[in-house]
Tab-separated table of C-alpha atoms in Angstrom:
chain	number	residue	atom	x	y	z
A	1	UNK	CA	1.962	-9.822	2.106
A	2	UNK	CA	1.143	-13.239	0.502
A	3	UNK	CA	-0.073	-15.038	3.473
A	4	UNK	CA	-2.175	-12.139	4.264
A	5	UNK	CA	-3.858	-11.662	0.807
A	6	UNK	CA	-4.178	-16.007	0.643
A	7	UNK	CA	-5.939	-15.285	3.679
A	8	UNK	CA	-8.438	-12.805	2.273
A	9	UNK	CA	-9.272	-14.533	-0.470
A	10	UNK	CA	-9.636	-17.955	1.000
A	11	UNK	CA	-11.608	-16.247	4.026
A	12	UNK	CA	-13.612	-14.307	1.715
A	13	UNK	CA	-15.090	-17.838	-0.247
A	14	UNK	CA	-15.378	-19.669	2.748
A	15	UNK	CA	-17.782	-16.857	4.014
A	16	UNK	CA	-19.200	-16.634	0.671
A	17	UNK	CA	-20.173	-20.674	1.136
A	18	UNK	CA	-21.369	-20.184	4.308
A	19	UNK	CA	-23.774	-17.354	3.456
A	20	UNK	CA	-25.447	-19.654	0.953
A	21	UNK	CA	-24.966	-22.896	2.108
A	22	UNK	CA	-26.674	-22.753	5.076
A	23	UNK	CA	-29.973	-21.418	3.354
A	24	UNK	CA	-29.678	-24.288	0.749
A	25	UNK	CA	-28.953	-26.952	3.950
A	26	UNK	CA	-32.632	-25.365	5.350
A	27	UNK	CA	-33.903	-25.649	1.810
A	28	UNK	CA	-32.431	-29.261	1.434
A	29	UNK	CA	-34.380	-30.433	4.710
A	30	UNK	CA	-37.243	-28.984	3.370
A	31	UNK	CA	-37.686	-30.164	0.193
A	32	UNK	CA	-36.767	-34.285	1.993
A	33	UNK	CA	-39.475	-33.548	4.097
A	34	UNK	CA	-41.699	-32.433	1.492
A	35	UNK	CA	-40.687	-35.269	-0.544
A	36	UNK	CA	-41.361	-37.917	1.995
A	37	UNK	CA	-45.253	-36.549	2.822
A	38	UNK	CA	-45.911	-36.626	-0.789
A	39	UNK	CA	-44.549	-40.368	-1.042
A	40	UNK	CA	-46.424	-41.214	2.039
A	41	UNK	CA	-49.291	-39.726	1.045
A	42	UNK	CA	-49.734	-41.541	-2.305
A	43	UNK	CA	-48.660	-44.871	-0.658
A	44	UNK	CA	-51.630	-44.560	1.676
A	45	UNK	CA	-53.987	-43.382	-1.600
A	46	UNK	CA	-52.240	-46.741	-3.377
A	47	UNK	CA	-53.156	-48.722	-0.330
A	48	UNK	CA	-56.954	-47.385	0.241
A	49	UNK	CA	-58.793	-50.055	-1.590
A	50	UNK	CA	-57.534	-52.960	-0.004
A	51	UNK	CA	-59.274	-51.875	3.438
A	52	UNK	CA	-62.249	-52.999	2.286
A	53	UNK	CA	-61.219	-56.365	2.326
A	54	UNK	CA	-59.414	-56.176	5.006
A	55	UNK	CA	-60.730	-59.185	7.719
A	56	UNK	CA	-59.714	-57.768	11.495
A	57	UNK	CA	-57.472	-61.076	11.553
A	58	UNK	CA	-55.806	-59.927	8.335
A	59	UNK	CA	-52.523	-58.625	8.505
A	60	UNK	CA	-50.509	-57.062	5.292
A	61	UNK	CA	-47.101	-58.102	4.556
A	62	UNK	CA	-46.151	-55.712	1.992
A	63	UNK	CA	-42.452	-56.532	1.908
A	64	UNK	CA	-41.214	-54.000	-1.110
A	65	UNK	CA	-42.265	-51.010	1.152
A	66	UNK	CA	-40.852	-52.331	4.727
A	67	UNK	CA	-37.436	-52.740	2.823
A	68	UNK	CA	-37.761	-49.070	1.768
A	69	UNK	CA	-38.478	-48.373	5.451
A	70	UNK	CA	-42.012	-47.685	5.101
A	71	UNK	CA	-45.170	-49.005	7.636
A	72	UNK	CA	-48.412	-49.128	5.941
A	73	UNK	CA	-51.224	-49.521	9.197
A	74	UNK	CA	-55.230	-49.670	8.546
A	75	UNK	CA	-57.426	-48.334	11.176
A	76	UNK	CA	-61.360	-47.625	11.588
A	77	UNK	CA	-63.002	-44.737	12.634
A	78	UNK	CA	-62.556	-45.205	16.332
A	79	UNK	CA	-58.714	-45.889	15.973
A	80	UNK	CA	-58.908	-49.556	16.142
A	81	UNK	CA	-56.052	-51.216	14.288
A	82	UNK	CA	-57.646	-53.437	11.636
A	83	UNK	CA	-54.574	-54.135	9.665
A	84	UNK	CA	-50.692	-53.875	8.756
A	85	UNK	CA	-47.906	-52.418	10.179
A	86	UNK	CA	-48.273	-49.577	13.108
A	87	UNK	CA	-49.512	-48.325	16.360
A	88	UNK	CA	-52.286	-50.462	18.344
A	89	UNK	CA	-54.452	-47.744	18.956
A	90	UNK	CA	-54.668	-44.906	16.312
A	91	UNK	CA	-52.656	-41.963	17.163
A	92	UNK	CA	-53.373	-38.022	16.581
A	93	UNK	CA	-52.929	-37.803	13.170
A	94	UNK	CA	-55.306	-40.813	12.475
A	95	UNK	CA	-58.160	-39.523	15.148
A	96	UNK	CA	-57.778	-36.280	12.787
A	97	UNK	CA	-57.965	-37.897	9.819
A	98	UNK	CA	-61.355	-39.435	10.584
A	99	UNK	CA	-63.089	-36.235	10.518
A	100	UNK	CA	-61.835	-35.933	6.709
A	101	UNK	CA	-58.832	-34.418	5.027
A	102	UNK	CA	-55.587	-35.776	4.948
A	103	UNK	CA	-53.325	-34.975	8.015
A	104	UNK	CA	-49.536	-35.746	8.188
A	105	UNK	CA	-46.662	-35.253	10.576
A	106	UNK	CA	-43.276	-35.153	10.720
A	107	UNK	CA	-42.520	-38.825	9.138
A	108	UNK	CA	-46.188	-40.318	8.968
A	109	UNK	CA	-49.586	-39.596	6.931
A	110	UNK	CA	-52.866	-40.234	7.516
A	111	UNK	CA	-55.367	-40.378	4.247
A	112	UNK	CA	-59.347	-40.897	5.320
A	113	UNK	CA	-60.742	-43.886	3.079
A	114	UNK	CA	-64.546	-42.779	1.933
A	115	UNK	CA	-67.137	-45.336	1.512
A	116	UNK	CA	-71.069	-43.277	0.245
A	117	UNK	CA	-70.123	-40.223	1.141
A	118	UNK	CA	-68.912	-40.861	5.052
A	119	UNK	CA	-65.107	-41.372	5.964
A	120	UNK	CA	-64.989	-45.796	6.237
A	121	UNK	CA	-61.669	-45.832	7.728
A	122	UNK	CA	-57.870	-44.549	7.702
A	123	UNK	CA	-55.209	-45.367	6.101
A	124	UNK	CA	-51.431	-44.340	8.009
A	125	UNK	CA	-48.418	-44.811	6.102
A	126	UNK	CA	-44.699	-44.039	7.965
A	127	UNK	CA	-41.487	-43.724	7.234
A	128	UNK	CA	-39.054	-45.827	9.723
A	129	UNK	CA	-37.392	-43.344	12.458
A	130	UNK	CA	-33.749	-42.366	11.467
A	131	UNK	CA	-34.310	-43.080	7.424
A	132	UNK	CA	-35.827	-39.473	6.978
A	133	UNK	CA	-32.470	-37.600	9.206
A	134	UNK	CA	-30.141	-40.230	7.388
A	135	UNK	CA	-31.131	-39.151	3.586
A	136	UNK	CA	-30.747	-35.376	4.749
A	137	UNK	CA	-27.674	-35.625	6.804
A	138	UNK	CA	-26.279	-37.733	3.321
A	139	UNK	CA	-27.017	-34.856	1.608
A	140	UNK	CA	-26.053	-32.306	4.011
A	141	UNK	CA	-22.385	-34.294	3.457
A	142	UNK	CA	-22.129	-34.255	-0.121
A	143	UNK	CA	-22.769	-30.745	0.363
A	144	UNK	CA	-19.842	-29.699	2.672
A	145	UNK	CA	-17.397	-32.018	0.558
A	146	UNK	CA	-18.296	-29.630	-2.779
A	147	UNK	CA	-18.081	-26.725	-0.478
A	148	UNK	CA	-14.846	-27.823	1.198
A	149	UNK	CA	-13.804	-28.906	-3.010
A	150	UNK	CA	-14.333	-25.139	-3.724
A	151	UNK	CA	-12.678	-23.775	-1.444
A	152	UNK	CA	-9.875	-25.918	-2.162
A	153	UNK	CA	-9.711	-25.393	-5.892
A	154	UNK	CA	-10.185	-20.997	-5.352
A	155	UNK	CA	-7.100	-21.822	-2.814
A	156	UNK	CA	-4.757	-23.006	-5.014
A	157	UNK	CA	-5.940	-20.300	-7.771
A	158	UNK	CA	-5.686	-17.609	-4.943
A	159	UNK	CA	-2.084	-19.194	-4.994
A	160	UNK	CA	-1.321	-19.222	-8.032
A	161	UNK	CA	-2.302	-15.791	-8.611
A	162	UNK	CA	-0.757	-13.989	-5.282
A	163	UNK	CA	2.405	-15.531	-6.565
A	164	UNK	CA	2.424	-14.084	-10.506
A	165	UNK	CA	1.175	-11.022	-8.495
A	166	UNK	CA	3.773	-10.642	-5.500
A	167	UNK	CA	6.866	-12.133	-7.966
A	168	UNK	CA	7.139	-8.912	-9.705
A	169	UNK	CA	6.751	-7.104	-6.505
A	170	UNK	CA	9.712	-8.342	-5.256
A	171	UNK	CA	11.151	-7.710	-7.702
A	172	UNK	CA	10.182	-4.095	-7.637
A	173	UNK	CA	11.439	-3.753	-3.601
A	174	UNK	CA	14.778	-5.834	-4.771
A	175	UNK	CA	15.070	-2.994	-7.190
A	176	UNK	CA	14.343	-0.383	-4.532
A	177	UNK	CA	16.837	-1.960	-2.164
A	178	UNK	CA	19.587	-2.093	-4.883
A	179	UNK	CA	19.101	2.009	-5.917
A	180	UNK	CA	19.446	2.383	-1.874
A	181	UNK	CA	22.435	0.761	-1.986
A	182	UNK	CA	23.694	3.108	-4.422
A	183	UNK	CA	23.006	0.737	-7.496
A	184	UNK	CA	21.430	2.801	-10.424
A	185	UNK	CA	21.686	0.256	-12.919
A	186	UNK	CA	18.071	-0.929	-12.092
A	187	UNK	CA	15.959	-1.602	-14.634
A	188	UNK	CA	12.964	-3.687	-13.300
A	189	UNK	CA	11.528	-6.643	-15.779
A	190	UNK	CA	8.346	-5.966	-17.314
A	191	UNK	CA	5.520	-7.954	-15.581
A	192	UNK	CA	2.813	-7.514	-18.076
A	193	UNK	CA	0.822	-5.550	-15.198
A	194	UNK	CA	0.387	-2.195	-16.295
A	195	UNK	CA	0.587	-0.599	-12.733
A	196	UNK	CA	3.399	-2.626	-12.063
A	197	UNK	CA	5.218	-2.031	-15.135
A	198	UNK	CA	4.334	1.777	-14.736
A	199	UNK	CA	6.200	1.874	-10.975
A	200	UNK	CA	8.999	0.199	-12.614
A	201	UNK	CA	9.666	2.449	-15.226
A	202	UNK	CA	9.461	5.654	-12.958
A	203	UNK	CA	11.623	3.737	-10.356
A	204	UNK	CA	14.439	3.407	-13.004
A	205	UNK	CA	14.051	6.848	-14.677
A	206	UNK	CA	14.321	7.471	-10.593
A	207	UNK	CA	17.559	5.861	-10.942
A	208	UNK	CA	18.759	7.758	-14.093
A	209	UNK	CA	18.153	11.527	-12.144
A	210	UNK	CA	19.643	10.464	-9.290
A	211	UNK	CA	22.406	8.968	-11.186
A	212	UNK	CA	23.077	11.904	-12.676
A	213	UNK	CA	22.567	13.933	-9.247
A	214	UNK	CA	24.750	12.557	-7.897
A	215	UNK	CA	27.414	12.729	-10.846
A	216	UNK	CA	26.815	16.564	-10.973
A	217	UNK	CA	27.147	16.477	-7.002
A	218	UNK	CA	30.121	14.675	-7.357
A	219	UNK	CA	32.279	17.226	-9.985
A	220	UNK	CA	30.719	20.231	-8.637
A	221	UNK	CA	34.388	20.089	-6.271
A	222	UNK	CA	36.399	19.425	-9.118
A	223	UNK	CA	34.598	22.043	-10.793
A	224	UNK	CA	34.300	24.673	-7.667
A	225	UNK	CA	38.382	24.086	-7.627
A	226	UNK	CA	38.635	24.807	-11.349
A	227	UNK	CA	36.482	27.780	-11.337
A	228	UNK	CA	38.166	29.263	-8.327
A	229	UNK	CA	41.264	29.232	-9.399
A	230	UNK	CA	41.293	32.087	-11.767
A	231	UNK	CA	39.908	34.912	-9.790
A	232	UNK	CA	42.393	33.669	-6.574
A	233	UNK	CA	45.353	33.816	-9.062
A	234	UNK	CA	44.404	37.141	-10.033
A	235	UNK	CA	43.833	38.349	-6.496
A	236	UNK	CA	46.971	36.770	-5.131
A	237	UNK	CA	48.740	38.480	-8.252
A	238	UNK	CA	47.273	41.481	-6.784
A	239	UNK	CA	48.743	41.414	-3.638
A	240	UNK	CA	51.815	40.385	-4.637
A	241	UNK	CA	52.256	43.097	-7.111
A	242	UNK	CA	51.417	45.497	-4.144
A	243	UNK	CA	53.768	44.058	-1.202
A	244	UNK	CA	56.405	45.388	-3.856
A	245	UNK	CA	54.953	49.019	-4.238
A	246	UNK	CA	55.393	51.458	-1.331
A	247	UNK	CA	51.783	52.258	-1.658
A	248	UNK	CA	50.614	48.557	-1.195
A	249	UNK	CA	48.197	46.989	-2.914
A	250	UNK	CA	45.387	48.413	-4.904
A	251	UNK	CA	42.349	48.728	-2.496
A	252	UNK	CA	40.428	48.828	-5.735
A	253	UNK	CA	41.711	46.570	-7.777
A	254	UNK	CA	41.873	44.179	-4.910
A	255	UNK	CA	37.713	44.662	-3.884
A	256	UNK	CA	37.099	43.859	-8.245
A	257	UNK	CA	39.082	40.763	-7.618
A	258	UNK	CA	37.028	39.534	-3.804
A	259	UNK	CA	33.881	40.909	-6.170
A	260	UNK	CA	34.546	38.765	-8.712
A	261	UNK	CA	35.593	35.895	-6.224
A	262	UNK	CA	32.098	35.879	-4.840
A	263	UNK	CA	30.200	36.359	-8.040
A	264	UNK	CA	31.970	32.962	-9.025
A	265	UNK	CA	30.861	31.062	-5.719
A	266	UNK	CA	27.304	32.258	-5.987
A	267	UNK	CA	27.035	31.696	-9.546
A	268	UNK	CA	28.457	27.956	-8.621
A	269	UNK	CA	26.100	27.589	-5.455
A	270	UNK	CA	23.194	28.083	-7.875
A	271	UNK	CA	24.379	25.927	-10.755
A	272	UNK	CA	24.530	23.706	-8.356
A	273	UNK	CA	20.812	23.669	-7.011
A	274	UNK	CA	19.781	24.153	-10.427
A	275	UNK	CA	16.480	21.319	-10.624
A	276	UNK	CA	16.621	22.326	-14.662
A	277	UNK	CA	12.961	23.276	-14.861
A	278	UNK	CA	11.766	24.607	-17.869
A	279	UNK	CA	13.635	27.279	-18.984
A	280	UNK	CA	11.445	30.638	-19.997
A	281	UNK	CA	13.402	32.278	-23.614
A	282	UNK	CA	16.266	34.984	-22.591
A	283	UNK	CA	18.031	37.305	-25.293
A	284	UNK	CA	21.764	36.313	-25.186
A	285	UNK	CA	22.738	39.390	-25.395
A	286	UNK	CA	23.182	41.414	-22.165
A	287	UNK	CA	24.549	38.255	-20.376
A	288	UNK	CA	27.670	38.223	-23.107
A	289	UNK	CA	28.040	42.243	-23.386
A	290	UNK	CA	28.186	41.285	-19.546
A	291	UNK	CA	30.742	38.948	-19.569
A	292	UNK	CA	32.846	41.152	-22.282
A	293	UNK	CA	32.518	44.016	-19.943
A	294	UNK	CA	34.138	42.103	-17.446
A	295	UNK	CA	36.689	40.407	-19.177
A	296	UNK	CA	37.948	43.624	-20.871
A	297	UNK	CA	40.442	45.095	-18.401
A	298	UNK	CA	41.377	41.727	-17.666
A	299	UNK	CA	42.193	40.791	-21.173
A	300	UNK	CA	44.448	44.419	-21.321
A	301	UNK	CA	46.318	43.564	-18.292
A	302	UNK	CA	47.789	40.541	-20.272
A	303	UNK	CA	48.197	42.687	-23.026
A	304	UNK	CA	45.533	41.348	-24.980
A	305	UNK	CA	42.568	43.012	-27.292
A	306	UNK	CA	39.064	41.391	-26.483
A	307	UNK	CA	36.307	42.545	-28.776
A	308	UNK	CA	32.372	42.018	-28.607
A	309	UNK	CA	30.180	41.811	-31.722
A	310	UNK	CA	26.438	40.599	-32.078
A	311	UNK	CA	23.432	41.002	-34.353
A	312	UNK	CA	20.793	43.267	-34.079
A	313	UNK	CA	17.818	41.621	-32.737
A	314	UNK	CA	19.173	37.797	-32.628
A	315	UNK	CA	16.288	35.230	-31.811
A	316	UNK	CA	16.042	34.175	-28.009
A	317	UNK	CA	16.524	30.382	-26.637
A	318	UNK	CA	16.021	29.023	-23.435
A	319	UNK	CA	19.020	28.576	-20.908
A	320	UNK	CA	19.783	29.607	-17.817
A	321	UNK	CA	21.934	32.941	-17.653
A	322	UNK	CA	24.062	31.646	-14.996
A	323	UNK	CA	25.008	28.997	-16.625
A	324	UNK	CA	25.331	30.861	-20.074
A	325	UNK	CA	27.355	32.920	-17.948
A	326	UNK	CA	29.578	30.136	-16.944
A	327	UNK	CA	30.527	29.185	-20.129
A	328	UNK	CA	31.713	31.930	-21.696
A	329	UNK	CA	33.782	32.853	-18.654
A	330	UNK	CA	35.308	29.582	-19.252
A	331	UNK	CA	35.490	30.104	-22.822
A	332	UNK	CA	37.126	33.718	-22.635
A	333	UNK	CA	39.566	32.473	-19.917
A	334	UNK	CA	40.599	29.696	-21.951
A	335	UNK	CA	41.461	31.952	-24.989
A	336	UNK	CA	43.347	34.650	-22.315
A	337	UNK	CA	45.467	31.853	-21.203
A	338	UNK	CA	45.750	28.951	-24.508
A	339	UNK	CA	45.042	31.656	-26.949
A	340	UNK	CA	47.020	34.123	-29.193
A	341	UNK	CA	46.141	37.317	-30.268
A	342	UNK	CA	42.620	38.909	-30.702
A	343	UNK	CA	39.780	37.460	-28.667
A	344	UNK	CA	36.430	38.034	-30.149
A	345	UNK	CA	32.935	37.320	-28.681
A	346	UNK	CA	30.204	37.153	-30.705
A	347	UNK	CA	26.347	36.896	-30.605
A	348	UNK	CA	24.706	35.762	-34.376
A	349	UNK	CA	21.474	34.210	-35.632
A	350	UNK	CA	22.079	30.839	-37.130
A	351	UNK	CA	19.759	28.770	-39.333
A	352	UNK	CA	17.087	27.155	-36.339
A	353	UNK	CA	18.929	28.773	-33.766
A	354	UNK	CA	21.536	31.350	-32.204
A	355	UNK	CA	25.457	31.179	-31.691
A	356	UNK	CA	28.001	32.584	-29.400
A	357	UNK	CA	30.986	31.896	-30.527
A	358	UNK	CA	34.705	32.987	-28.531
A	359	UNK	CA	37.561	32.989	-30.738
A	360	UNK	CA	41.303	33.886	-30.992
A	361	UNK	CA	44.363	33.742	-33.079
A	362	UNK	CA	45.829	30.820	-31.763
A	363	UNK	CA	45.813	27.189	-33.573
A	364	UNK	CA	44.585	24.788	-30.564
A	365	UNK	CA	45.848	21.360	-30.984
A	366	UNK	CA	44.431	18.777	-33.365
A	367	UNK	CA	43.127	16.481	-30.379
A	368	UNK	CA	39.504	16.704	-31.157
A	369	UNK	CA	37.051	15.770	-28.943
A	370	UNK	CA	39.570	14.892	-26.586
A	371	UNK	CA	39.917	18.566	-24.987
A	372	UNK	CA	36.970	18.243	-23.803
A	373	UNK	CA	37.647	15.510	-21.469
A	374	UNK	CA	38.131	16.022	-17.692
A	375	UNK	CA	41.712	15.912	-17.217
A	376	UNK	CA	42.586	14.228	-20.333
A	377	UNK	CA	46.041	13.678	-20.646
A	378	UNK	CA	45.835	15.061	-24.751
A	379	UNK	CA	44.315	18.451	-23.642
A	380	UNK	CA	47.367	19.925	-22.776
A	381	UNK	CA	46.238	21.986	-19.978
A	382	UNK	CA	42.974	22.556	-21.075
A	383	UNK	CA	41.791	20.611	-17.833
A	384	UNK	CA	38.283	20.549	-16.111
A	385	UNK	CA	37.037	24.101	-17.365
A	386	UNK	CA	36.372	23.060	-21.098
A	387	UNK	CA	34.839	20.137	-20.103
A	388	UNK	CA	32.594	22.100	-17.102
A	389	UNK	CA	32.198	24.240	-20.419
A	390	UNK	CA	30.466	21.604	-22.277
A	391	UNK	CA	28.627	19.836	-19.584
A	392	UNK	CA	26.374	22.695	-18.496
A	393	UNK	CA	25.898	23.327	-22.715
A	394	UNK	CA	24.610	19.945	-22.975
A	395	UNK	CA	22.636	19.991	-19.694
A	396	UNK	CA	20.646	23.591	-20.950
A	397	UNK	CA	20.083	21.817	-24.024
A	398	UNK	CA	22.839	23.366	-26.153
A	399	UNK	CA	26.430	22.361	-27.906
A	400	UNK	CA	29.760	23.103	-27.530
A	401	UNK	CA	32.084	22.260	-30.272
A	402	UNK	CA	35.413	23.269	-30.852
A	403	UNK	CA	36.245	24.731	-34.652
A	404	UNK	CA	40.201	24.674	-35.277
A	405	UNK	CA	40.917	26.535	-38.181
A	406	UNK	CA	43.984	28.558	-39.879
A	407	UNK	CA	44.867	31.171	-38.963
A	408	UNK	CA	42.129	31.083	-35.753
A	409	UNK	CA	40.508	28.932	-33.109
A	410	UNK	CA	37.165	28.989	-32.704
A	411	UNK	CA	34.504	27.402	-29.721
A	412	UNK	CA	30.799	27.267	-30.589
A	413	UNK	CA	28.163	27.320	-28.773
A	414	UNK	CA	24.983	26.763	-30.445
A	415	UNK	CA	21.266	26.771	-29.063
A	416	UNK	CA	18.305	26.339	-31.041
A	417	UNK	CA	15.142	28.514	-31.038
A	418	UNK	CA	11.458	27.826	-30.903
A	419	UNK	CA	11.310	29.602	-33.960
A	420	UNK	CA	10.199	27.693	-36.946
């Protein structure tokens, strides 16, 4: 791209000289020759008087205006050479002068000498062939050495510039070739070119999504594995159970379990194509009294009480009921299998937002954040769920926290409102 935009530029002043140059060259020529008539012309006024005393054997020797190149010739009315430097025999210019008025040509000038009233003779000054074309063609040069100066100096600013222009530009395509290469550390240095500066800030917040794309991409089959696991225990429990009975399996109890196995894989499927657009406000409600309804019989097979509570008309906040959803399956599994005792799921309003909260009558262990790690060696089987759990919290824009109390354990999640 440099060469080509060196090129441009360069090309572009050259043309720009040209365009005007030429009309000053034409101008130049014209104002020499205009310059040299007028100098002729009062030379041969200067030198008028004298042909009155001019004898025909007389000849001027003005030196001072042959070293300047310059003929100074006296004729009579019927061309006859009387005196000075120039042709014999008068020439067109001096047969036209003698009928009055001053005529000139291309390097000579004729001025008519009056004597009462009637034209006495001519005087023809000249400039010397080649002295004319040889003060133009000087100028002409000094001309096309400040044109060809120009054009030099713009060069080497067109340089200059093209380079403080195209640096940061490559540094902008070695940043692009790096986030190919699966680099997303890319943070491009500002320039101090705004446009520039702009495409390198959305390149690396570029970097950041995909970053975290790809990151999400990546645990979705740790998380797909985790997720799975509970409803293909249950089913295989299932099956089990009815190879022993002489009536076989439940077909019933069997379907819930393939039901619930495919509710999991589409709910995971479209966590998973989530683009987290703007989320419209959703009452919490129905999707916990959904996940309680489910959970119920599951939580009595294991002997267990589960128990659903909420407020009357708690505020709304925006998340995605899928991956609400997620959560407090997680969250209710968790308790089922960690957990002691009663289970309780709960729906409140909180000050600047709204809380579901799962809790049982277990005392989880004193490892703090630490259970919330993926396979963290301190979360004593807590494993990839309660930290799925809190990743999609944080990613709708909520919290997870763990509250370990005596005699109960409780996980909060908390959203806030757009309530003031």
């Amino acid at each position: 791209m440099r060469p080509r935009v060196i090129r441009a530029i360069v090309g572009s002043v050259a043309a720009t000289v040209l365009l005007f140059g030429l009309p000053l060259a034409w101008a130049v020529d014209r104002i020499y020759h205009n310059d040299l008539r007028l100098r002729l012309e009062a030379i041969a006024i200067a030198a008028s008087p004298e042909l009155s005393e001019l004898h025909p054997n007389n000849v001027l020797d003005d030196e001072p205006l042959q070293k300047r190149g310059i003929r100074v010739a006296y004729y009579d009315t019927g061309g006859r050479l009387l005196g000075g430097r120039g042709p014999r025999q008068g020439d067109a210019i001096v047969m036209a002068a003698s009928g009055g008025g001053t005529v000139h040509s291309e390097r000579a000038v004729a001025v008519p000498v009056s004597r009462d009233e009637r034209v006495a003779g001519i005087v023809r000054a000249e400039q010397s062939p080649g002295q004319l074309e040889g003060r133009i063609h000087r100028a002409w040069l000094m001309m096309t050495a400040l044109a060809l100066a120009i054009i030099a100096v713009v060069s080497a600013i067109a340089i200059t510039l093209v380079r403080r222009l195209t640096a940061p530009v490559n540094r902008l395509a070695e940043a692009a070739r790096r986030l190919e290469a699966g680099d997303f550390a890319v943070a491009p240095e500002p320039s101090g070119i705004e446009e520039l500066d702009t495409a390198g800030v959305a390149l690396a917040a570029a970097a950041r999504r995909l970053e975290a794309v790809l990151a999400r991409e990546r645990s979705l089959t740790a998380d797909v594995t985790h997720q799975l696991k509970t409803p293909l225990t249950a089913l295989r429990i299932e099956l089990e159970a009815g190879a022993d009975r002489p009536t076989g399996p439940s077909a019933t109890r069997t379907l819930a379990e393939v039901d619930r196995l495919e509710s999991t894989i589409a709910s995971i499927l479209e966590l998973a194509r989530d683009s987290q657009t703007a989320r419209a406000p959703i009452d919490l409600v129905p999707v916990a009294a959904s996940a309680y309804g489910d959970w119920l019989r599951r939580a009595q097979a294991s002997g267990r009480a589960l128990r659903f509570s909420c407020d009357p008309e708690p505020p709304q906040a925006r998340v995605s009921p899928v991956a609400l959803r997620q959560i407090i399956d997680v969250l209710i599994d968790n308790a089922l299998v960690h957990g002691h005792g009663l289970i309780t799921l709960a729906v409140h309003e909180i000050a600047g937002g709204v809380e579901v909260a799962v809790t049982d009558e277990g005392t989880a262990a004193p490892s703090g954040e630490a259970i919330f790690r993926r396979r963290s060696a301190s979360s004593q089987g807590h494993g990839i769920g309660l930290a799925l759990a809190r990743s999609l919290a944080e990613a709708e824009g909520g919290r997870l926290n763990l509250v370990a109390g005596e005699p109960t354990t409780t996980f909060s999640l908390v959203f806030l409102t757009d309530e003031p």
